[in-house]
Backbone as numpy.savetxt, mean C-alpha at the origin, in Angstrom:
# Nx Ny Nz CAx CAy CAz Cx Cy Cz
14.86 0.04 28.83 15.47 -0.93 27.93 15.78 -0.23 26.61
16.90 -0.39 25.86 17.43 0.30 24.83 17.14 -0.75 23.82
16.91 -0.15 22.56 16.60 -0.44 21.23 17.41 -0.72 20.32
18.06 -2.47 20.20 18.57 -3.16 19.31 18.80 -2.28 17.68
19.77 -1.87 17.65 19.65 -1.73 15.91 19.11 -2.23 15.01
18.29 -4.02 15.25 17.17 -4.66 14.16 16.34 -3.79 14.30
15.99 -3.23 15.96 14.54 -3.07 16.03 14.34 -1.55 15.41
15.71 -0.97 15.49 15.30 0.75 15.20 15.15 1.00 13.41
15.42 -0.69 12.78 15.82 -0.38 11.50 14.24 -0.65 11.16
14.18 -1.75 11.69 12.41 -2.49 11.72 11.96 -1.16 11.94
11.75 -0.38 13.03 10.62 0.58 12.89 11.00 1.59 12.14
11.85 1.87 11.12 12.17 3.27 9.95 11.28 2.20 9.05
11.76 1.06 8.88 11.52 0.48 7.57 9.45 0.21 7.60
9.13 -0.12 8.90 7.86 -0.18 9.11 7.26 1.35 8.50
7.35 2.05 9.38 7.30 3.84 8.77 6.90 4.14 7.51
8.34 3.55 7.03 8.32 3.98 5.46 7.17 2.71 5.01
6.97 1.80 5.21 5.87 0.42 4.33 4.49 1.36 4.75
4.40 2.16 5.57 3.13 2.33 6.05 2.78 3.79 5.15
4.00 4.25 4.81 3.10 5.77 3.84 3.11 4.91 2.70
4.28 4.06 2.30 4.02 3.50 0.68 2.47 2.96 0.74
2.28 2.56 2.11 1.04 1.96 1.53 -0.25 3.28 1.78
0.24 3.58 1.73 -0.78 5.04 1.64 -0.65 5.62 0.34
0.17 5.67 -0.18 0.64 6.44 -1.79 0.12 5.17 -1.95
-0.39 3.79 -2.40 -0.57 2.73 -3.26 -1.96 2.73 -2.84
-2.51 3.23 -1.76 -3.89 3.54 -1.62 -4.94 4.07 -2.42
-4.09 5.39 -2.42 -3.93 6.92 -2.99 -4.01 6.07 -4.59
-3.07 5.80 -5.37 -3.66 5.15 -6.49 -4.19 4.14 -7.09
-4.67 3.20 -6.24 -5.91 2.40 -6.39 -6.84 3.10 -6.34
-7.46 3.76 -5.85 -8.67 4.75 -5.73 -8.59 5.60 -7.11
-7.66 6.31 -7.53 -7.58 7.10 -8.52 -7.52 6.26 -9.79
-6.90 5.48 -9.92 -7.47 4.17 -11.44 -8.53 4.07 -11.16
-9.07 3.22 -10.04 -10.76 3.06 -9.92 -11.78 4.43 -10.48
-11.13 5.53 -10.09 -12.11 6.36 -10.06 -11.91 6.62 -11.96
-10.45 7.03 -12.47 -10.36 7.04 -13.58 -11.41 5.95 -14.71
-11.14 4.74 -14.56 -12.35 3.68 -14.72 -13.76 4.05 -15.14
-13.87 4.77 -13.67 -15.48 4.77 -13.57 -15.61 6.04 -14.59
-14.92 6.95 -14.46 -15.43 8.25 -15.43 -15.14 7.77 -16.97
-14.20 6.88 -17.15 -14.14 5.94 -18.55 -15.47 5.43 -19.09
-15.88 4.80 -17.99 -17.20 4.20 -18.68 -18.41 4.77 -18.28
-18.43 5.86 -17.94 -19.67 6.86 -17.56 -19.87 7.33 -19.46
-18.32 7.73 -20.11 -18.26 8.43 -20.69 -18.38 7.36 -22.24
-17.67 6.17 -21.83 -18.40 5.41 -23.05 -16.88 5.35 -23.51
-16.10 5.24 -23.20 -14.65 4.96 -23.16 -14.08 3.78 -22.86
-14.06 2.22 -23.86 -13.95 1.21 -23.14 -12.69 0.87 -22.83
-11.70 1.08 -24.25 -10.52 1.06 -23.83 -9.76 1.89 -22.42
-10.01 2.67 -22.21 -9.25 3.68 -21.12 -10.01 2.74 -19.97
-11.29 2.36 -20.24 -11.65 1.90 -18.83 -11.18 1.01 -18.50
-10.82 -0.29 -19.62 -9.88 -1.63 -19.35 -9.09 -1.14 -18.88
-8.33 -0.07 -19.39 -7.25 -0.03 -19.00 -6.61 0.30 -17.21
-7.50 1.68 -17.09 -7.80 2.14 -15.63 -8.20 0.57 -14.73
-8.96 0.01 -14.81 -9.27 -1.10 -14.32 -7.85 -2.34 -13.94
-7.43 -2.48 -15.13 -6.29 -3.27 -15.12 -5.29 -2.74 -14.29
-5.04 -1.49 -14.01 -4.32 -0.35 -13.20 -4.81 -0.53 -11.68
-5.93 -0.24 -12.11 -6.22 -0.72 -9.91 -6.01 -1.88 -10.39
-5.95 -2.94 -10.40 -6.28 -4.24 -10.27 -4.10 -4.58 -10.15
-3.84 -3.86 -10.73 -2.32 -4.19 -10.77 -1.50 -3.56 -9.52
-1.95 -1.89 -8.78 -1.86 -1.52 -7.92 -2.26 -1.93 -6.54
-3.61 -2.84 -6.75 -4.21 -3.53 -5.87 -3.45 -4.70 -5.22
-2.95 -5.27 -6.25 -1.77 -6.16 -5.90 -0.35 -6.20 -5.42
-0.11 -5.30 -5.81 1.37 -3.94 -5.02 0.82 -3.69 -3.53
-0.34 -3.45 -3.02 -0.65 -3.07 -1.85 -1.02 -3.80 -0.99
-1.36 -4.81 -1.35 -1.78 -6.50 -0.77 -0.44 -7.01 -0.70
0.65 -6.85 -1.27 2.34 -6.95 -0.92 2.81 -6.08 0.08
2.62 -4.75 0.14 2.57 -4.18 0.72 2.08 -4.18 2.34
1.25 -4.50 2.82 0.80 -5.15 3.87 1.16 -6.41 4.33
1.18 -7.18 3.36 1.84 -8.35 3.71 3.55 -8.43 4.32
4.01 -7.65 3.42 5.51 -6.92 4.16 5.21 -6.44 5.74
3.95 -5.54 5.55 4.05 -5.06 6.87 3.74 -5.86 8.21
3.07 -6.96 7.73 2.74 -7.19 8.65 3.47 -8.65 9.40
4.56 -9.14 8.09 5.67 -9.51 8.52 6.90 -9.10 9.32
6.81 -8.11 9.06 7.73 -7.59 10.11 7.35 -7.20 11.24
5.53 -6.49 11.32 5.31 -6.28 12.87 5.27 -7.80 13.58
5.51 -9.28 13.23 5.51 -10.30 13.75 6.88 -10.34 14.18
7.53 -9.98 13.42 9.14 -10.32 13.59 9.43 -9.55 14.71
8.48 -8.18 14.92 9.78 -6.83 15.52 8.38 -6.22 15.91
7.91 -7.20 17.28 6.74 -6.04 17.53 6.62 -4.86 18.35
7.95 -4.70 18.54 7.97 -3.31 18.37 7.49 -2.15 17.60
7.34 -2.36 16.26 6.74 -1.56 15.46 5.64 -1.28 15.59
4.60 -2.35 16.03 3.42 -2.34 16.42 3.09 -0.96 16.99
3.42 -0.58 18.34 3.03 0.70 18.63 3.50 1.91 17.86
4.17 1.75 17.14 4.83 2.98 15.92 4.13 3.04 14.85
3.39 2.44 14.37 3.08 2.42 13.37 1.43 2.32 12.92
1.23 3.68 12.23 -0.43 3.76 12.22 -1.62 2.96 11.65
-1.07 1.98 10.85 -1.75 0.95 10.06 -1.68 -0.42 10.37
């Protein structure tokens, strides 16, 4: 069975949602971690700030999934393509 042009666009576009959400991973962890060495160090401002940063990235990636996982409903095809 050959692959509809929705479905081949669905699985590039799945692809690509699945590293973004790896790069938005990638910096939630790194604000968090920024954060924590903020207030190890007695740094409150930078730590609000780092904090407010995951907390804002955190929410980009919770979109992020939510995208994805709208479309593996739509086009489950992607399902087996896609590592997340």
């Amino acid at each position: 069975m050959t692959e509809s042009s929705d479905e081949a666009q669905a699985r590039v576009f799945a692809d690509m949602l699945v590293a973004e959400i790896a790069s938005a991973s990638t910096r939630v962890e790194e604000s968090e971690r920024c954060a924590r060495k903020a207030s190890r160090v007695g740094d409150s401002r930078s730590q609000v700030w780092h904090s407010e940063e995951a907390h804002t990235q955190r929410r980009a990636l919770y979109e992020l999934h939510r995208q994805l996982d709208v479309l593996r409903n739509r086009f489950p095809v992607t399902n087996a393509h896609t590592s997340q």
